[in-house]
PDB file of C-alpha atoms and ligand atoms in Angstrom:
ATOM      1  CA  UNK A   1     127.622  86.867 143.659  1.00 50.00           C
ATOM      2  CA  UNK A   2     128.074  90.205 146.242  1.00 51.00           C
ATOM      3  CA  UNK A   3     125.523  93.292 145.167  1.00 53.00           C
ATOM      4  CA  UNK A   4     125.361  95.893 146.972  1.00 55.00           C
ATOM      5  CA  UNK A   5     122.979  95.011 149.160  1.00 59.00           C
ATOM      6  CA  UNK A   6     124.839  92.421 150.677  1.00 59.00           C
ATOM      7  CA  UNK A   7     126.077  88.698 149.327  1.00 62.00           C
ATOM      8  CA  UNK A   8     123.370  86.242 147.719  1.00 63.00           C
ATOM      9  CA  UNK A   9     124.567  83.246 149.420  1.00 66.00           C
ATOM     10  CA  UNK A  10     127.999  83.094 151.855  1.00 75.00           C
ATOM     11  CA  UNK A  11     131.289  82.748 150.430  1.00 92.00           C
ATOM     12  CA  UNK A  12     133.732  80.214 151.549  1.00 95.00           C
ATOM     13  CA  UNK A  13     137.373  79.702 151.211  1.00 96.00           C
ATOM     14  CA  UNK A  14     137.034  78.262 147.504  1.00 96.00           C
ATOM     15  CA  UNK A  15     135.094  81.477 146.400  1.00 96.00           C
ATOM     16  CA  UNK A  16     138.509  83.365 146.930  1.00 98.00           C
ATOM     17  CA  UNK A  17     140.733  80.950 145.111  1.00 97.00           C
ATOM     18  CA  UNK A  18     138.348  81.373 142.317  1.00 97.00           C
ATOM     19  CA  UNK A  19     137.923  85.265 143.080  1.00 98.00           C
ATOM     20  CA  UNK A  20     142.007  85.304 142.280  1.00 98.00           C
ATOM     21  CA  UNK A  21     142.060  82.888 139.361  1.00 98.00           C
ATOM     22  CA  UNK A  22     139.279  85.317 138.010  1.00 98.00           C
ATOM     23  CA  UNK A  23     141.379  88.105 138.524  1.00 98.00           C
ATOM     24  CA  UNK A  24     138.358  89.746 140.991  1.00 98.00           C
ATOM     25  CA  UNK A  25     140.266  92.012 143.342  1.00 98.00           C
ATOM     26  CA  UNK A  26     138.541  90.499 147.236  1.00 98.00           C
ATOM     27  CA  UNK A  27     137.960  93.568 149.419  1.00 98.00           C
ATOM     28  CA  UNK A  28     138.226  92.915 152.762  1.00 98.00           C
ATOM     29  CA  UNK A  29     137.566  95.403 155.453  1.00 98.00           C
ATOM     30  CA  UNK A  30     137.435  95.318 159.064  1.00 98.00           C
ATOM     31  CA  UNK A  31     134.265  95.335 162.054  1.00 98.00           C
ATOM     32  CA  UNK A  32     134.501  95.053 165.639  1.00 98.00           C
ATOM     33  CA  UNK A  33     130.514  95.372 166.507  1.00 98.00           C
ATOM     34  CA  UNK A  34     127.476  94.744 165.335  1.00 98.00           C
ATOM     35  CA  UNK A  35     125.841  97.594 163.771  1.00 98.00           C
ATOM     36  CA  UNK A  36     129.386  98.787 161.529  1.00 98.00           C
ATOM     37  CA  UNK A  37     129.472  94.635 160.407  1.00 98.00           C
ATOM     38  CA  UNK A  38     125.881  95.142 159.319  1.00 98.00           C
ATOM     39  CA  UNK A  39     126.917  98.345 157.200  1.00 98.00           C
ATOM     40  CA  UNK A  40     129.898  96.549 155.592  1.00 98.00           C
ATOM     41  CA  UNK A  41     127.653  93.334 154.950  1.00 98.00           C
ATOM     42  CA  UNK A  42     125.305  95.660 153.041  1.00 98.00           C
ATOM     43  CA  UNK A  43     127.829  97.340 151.123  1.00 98.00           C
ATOM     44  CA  UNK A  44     129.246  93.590 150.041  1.00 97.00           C
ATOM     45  CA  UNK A  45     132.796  93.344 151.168  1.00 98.00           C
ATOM     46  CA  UNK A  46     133.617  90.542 150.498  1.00 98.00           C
ATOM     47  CA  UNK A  47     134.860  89.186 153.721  1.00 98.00           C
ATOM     48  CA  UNK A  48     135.280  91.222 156.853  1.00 98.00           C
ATOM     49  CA  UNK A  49     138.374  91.093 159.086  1.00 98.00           C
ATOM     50  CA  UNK A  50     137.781  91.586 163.407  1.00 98.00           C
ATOM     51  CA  UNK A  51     140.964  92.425 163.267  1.00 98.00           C
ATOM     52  CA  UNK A  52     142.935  92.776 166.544  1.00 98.00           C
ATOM     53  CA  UNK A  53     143.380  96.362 165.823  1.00 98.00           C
ATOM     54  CA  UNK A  54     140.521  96.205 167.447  1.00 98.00           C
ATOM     55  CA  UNK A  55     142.836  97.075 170.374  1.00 98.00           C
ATOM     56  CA  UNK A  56     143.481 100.499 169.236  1.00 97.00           C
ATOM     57  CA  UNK A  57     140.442 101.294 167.779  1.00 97.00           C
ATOM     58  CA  UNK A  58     138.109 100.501 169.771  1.00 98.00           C
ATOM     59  CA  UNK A  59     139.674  99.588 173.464  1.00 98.00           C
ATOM     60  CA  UNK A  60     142.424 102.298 173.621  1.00 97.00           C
ATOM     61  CA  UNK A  61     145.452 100.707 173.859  1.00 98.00           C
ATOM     62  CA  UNK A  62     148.772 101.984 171.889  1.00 96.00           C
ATOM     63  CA  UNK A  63     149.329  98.441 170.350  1.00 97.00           C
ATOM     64  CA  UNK A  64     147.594  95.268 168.968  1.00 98.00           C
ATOM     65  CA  UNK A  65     149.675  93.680 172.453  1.00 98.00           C
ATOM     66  CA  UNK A  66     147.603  93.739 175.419  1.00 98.00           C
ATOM     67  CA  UNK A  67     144.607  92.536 173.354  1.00 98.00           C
ATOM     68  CA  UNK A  68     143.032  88.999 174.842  1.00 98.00           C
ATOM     69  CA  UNK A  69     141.515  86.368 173.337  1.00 98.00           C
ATOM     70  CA  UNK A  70     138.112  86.944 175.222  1.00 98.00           C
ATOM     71  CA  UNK A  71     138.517  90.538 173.909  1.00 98.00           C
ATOM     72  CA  UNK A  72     138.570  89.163 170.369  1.00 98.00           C
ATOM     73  CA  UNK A  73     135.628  86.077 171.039  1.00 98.00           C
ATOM     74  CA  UNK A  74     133.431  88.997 172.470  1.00 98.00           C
ATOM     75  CA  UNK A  75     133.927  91.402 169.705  1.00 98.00           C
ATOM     76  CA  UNK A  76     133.602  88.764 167.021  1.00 98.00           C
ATOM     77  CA  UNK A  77     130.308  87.297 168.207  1.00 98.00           C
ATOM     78  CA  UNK A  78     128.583  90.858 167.888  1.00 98.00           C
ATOM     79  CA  UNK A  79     130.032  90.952 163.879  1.00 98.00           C
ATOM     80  CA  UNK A  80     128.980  87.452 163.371  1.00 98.00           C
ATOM     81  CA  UNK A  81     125.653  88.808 164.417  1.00 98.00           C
ATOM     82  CA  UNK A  82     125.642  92.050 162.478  1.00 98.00           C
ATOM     83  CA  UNK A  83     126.472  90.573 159.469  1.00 98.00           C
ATOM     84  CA  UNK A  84     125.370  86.777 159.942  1.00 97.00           C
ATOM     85  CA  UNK A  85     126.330  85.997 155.495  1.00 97.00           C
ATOM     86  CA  UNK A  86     129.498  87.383 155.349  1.00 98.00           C
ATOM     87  CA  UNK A  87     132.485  85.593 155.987  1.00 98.00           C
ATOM     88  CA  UNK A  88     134.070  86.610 158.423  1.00 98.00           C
ATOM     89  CA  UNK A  89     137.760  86.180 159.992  1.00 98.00           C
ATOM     90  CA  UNK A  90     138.961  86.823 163.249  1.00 98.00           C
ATOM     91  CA  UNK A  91     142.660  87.424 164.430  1.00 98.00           C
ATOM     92  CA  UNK A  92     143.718  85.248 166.732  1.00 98.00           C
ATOM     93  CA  UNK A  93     145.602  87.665 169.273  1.00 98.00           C
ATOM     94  CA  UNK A  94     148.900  88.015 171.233  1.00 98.00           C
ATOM     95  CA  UNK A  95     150.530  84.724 172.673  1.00 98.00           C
ATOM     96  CA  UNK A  96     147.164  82.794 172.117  1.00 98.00           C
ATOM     97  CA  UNK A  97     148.915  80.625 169.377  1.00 98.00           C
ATOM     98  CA  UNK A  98     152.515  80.966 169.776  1.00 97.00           C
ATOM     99  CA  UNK A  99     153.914  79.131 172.637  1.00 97.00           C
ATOM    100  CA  UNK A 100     152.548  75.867 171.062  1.00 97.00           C
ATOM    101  CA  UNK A 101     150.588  74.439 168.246  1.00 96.00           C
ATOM    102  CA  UNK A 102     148.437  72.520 171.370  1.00 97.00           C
ATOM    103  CA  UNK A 103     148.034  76.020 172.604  1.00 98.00           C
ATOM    104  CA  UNK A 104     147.046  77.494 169.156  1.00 98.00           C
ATOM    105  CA  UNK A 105     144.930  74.449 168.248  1.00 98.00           C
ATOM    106  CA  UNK A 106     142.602  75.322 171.886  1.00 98.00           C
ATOM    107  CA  UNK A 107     142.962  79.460 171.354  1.00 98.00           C
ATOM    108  CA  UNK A 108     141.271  77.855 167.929  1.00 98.00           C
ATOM    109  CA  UNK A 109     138.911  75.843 169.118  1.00 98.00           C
ATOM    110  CA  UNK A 110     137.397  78.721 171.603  1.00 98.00           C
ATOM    111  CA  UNK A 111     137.214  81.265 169.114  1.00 98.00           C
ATOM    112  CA  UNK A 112     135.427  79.006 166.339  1.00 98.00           C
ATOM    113  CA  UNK A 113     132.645  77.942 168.476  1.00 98.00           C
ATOM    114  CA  UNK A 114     132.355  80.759 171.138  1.00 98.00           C
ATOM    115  CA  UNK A 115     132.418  83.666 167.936  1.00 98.00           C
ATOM    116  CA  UNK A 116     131.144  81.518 165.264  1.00 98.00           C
ATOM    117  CA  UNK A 117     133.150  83.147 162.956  1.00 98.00           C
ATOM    118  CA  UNK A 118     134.301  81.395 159.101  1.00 98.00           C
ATOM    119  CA  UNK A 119     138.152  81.627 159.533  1.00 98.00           C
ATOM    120  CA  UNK A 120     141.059  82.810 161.760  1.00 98.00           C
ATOM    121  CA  UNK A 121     144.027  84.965 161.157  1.00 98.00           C
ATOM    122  CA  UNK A 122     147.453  84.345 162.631  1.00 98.00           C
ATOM    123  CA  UNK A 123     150.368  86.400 161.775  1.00 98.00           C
ATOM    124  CA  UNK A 124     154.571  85.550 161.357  1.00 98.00           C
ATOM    125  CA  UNK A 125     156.134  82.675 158.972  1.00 98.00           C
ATOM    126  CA  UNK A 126     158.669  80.502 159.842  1.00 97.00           C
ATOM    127  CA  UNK A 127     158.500  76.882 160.770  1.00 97.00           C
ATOM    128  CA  UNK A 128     156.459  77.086 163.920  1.00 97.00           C
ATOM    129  CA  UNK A 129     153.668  78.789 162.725  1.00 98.00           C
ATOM    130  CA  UNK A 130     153.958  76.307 159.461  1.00 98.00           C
ATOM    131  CA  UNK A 131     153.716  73.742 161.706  1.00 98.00           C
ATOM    132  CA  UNK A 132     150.793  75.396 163.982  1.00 98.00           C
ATOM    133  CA  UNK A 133     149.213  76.058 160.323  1.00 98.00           C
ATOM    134  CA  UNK A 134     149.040  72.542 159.344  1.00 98.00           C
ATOM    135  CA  UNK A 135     147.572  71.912 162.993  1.00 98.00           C
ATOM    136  CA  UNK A 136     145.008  74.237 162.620  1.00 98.00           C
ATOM    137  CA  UNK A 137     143.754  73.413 158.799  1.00 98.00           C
ATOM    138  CA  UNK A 138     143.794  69.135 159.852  1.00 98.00           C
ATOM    139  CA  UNK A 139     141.536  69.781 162.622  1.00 98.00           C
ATOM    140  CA  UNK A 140     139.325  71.689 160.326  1.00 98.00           C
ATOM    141  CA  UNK A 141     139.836  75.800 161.149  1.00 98.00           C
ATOM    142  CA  UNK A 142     140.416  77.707 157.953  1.00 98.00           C
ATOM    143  CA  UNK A 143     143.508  80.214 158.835  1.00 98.00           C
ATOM    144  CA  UNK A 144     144.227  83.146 157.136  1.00 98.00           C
ATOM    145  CA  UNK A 145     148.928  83.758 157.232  1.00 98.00           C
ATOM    146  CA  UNK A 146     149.788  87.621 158.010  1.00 98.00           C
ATOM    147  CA  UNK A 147     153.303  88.346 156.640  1.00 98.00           C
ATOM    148  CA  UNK A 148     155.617  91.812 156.431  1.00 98.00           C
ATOM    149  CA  UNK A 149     154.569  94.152 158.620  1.00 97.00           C
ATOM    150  CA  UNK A 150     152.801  91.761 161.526  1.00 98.00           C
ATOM    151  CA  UNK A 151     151.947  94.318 164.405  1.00 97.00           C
ATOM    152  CA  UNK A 152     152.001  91.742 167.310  1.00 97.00           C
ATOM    153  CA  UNK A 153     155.868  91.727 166.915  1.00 96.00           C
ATOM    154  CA  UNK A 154     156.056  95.460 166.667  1.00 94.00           C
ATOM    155  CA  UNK A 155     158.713  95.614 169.374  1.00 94.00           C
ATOM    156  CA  UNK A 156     160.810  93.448 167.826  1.00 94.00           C
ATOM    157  CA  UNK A 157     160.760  94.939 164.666  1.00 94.00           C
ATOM    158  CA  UNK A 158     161.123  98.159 166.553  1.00 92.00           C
ATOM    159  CA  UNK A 159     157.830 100.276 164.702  1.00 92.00           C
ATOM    160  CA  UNK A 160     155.553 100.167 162.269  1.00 94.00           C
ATOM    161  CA  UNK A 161     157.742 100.068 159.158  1.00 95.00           C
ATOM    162  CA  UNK A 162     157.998  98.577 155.784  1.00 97.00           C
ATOM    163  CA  UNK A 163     159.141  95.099 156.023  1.00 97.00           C
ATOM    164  CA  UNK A 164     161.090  92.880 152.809  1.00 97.00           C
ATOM    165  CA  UNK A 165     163.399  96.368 151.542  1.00 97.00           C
ATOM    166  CA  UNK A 166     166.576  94.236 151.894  1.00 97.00           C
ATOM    167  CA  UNK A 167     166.876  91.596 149.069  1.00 98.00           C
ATOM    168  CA  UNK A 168     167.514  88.897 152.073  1.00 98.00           C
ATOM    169  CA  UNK A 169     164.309  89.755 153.802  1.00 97.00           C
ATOM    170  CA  UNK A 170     162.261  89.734 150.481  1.00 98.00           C
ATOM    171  CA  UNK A 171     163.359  86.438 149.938  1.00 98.00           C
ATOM    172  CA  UNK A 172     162.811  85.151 153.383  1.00 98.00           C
ATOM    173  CA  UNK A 173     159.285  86.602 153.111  1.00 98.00           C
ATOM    174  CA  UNK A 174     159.011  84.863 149.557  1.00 98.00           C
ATOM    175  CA  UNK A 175     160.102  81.408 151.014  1.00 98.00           C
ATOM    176  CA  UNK A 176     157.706  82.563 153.948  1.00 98.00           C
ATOM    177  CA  UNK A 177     154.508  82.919 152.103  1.00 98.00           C
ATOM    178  CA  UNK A 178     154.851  79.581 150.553  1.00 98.00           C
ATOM    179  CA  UNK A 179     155.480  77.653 153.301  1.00 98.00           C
ATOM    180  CA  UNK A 180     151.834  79.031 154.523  1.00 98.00           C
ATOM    181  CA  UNK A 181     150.018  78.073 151.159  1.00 98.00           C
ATOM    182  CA  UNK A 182     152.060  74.514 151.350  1.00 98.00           C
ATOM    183  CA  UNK A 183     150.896  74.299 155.230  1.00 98.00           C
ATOM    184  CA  UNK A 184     147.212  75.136 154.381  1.00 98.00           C
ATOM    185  CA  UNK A 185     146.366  79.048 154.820  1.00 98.00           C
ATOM    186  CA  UNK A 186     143.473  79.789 152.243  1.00 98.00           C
ATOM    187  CA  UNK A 187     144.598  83.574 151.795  1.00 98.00           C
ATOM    188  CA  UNK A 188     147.772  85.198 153.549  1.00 98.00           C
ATOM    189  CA  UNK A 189     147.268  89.162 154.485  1.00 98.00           C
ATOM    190  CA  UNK A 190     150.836  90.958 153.325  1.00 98.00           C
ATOM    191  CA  UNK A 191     151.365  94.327 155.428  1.00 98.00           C
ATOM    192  CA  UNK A 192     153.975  97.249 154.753  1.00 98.00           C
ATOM    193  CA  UNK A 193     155.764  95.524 152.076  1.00 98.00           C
ATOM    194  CA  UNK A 194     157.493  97.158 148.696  1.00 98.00           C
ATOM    195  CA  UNK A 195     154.417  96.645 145.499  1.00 98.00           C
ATOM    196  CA  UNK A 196     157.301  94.396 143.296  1.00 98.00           C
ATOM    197  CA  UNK A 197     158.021  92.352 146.463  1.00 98.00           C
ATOM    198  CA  UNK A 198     154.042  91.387 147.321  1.00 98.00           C
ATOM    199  CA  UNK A 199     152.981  91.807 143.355  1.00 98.00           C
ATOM    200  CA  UNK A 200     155.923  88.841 143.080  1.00 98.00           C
ATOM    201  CA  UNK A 201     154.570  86.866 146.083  1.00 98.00           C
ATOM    202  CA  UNK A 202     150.931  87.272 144.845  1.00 98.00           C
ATOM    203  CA  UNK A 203     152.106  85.934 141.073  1.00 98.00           C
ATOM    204  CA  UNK A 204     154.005  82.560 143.170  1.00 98.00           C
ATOM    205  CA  UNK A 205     150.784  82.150 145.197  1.00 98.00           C
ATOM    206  CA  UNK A 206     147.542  79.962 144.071  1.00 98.00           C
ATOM    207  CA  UNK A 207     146.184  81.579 147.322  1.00 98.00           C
ATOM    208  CA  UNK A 208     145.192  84.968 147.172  1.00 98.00           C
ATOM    209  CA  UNK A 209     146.969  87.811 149.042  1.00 98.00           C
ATOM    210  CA  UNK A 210     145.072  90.555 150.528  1.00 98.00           C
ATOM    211  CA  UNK A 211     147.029  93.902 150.864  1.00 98.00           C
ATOM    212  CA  UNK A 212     147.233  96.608 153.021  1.00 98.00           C
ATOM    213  CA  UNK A 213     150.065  99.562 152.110  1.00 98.00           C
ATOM    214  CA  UNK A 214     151.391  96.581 149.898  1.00 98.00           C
ATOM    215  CA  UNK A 215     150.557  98.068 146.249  1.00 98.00           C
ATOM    216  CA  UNK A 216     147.933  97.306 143.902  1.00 98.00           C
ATOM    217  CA  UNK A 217     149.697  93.712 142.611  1.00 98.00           C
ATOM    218  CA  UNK A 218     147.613  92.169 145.297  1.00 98.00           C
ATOM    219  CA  UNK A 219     144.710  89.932 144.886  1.00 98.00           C
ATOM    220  CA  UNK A 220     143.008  91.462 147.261  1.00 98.00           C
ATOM    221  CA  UNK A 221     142.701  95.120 149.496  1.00 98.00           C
ATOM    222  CA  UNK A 222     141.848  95.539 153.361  1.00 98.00           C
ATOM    223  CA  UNK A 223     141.635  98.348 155.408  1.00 98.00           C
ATOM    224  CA  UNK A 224     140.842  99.577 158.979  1.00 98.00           C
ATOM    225  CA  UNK A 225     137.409 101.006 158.692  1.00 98.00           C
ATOM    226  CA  UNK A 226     137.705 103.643 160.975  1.00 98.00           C
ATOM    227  CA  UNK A 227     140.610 104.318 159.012  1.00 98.00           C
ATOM    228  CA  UNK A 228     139.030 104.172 155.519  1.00 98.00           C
ATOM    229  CA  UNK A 229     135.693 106.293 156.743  1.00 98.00           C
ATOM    230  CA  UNK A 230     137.763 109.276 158.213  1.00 98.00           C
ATOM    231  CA  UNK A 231     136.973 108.415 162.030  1.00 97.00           C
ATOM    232  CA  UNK A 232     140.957 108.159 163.158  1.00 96.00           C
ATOM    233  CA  UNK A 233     142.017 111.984 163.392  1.00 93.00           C
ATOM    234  CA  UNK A 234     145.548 112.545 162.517  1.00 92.00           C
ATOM    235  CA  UNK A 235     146.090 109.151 161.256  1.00 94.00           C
ATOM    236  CA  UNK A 236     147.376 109.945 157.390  1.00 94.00           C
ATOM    237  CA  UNK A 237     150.061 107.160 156.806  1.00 96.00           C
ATOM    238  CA  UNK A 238     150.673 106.989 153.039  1.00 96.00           C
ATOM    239  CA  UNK A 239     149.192 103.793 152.079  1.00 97.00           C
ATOM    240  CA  UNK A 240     145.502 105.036 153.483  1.00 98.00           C
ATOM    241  CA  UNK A 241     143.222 106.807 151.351  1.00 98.00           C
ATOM    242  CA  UNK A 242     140.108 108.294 153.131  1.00 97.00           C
ATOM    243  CA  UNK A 243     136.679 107.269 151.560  1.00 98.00           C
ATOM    244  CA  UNK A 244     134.807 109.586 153.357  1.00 98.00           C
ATOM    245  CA  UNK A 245     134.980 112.007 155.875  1.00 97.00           C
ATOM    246  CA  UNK A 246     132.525 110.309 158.333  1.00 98.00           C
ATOM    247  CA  UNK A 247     134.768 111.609 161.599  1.00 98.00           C
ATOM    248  CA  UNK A 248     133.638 115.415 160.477  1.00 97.00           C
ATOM    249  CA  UNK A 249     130.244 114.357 160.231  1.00 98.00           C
ATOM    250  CA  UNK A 250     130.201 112.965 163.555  1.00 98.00           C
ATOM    251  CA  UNK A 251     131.204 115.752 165.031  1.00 98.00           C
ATOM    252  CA  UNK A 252     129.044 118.010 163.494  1.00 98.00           C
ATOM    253  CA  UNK A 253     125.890 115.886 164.884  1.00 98.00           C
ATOM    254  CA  UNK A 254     127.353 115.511 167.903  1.00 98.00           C
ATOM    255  CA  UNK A 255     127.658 120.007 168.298  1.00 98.00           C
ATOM    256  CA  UNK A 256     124.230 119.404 166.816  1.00 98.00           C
ATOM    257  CA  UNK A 257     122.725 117.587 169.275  1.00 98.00           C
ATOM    258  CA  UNK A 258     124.339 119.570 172.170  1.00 98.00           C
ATOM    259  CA  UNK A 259     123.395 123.417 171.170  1.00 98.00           C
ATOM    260  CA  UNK A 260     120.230 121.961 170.592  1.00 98.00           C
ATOM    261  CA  UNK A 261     119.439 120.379 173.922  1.00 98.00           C
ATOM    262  CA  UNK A 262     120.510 123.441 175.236  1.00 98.00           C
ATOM    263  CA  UNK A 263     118.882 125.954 173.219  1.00 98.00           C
ATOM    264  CA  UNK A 264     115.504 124.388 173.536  1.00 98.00           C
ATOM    265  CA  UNK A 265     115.077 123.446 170.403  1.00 98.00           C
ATOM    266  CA  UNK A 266     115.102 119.422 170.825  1.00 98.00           C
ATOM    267  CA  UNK A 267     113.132 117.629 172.295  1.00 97.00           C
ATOM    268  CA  UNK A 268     110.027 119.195 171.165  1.00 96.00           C
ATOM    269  CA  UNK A 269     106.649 117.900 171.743  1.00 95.00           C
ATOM    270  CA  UNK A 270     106.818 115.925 168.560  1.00 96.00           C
ATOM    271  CA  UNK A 271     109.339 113.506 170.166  1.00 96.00           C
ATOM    272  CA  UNK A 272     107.682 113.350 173.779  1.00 96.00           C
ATOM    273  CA  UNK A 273     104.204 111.151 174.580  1.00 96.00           C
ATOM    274  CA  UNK A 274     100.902 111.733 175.945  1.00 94.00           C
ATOM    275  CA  UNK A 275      99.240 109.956 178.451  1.00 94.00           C
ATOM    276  CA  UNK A 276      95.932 107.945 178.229  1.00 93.00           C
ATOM    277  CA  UNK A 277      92.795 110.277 177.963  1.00 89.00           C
TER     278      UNK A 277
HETATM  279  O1  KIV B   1     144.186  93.835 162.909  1.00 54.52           O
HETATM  280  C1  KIV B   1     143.933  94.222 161.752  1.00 54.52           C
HETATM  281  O2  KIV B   1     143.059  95.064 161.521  1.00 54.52           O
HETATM  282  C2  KIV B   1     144.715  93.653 160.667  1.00 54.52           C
HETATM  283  C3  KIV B   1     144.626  94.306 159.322  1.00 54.52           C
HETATM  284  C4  KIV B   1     145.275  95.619 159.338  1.00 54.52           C
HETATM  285  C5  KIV B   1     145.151  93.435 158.253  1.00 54.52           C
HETATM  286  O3  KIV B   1     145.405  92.697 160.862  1.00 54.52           O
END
């Protein structure tokens, strides 16, 4: 059971099988550090996602691309210790799985025992990463498909753009998503694609899906945090809905702090210490 204080006991990859057979929508949101994955753990998301988006939120960079592997070990260990009952996932990042399933299986290995985290994400479909799946789940690491819009390929697919419109694609993303539940993946994330399409997938599926701009026919919902909270200025894109408007309130504190520091009027000598008598 999740309250919201936080989850009674940790969930594993059979609690969201169950979750979907249910019919309990999973919500799954994402953490890069310590103190946000202690907020979300207290709130009782369900399972939190370091996503590699941790390359634009937090290091800067204009895609999920240049993001390493250590980037994603170092980031993950600080949520596993914000929020050490959740479950949590971590995205395995740019060409750390794809040029072989030997290469995936040690990219795997590293960020298991060097993060600590529950599961790993991988995104794409195909035969490969079937293969790289079945890999993964034999030698024991619970992996997590990403399918329709998968941002590590965003050159290829030339933007960030709804993926599955063309009945050919759909189907190829169909045939897609259950070669990952046949191959092992416990729950498959499906990005940017048309509500019938994923609500279809998620009916073929004993695994759940988790959406994100994907429609409510999901099993599941995740979104960026920084997204969800109001902290990404400018950043409207259709799908999002803002939960709060913590990026205003930042700011205001943040004037706040500065016209007071320089009108006097903090520190005071409540905040400062006295020396012994
Ligand atoms: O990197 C990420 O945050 C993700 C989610 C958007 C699903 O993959």
């Amino acid at each position: 059971m999740t309250t919201s204080s936080g989850p009674e006991r940790a969930k594993s990859v059979h609690s969201f099988r169950e979750m979907k057979r249910r019919g309990e929508p999973i919500t799954v949101l994402t953490a890069y550090d310590h103190l946000l994955a202690g907020y979300l753990e207290r709130a009782g998301v369900d399972m939190i996602l370091v996503g590699d988006s941790l390359g634009m939120t937090v290091l800067g960079y204009a895609s999920t691309v240049p993001v390493t592997l250590d980037d994603m070990i170092h980031h993950g260990s600080a949520v596993r210790r914000g929020a050490p009952r959740s479950f949590v996932v971590l995205d395995l990042p740019f060409m750390s799985y794809q040029v072989s399933a030997e290469q995936a299986l040690l990219s795997a290995g590293r960020a298991m025992k060097e993060s600590e985290v529950n599961a790993l994400k991988l995104e794409g479909g195909g035969p490969a990463i079937a293969e790289t799946v079945r890999r993964m789940t034999s030698a024991g690491v619970p992996v997590m498909g990403h399918l329709g819009l998968t941002p590590q390929s965003v050159h290829q697919l030339g933007g960030y753009r709804v993926q599955g419109r063309a009945p050919s694609d759909a189907e190829r993303m169909e045939a897609d998503a259950l070669e990952l539940e046949a191959a092992g993946c416990f729950a498959v994330v499906l990005e940017l694609v048309p509500s019938e399409l994923a609500a279809r997938i998620s009916e073929r599926l004993d695994i759940p899906t988790i959406g994100i701009g994907a429609g409510p026919g999901c099993d599941g919902q995740v979104l960026v945090t920084y997204d969800a909270l109001g902290m990404n200025p400018g950043f409207e894109p259709r799908f999002l809905r803002r939960f709060a408007e913590a990026g205003r309130e930042i700011e205001r504190g943040l004037q706040a702090f500065v016209e007071s520091v320089r009108d006097g009027t903090f520190p005071t000598d409540e905040h400062g210490f006295s020396a012994d008598p």
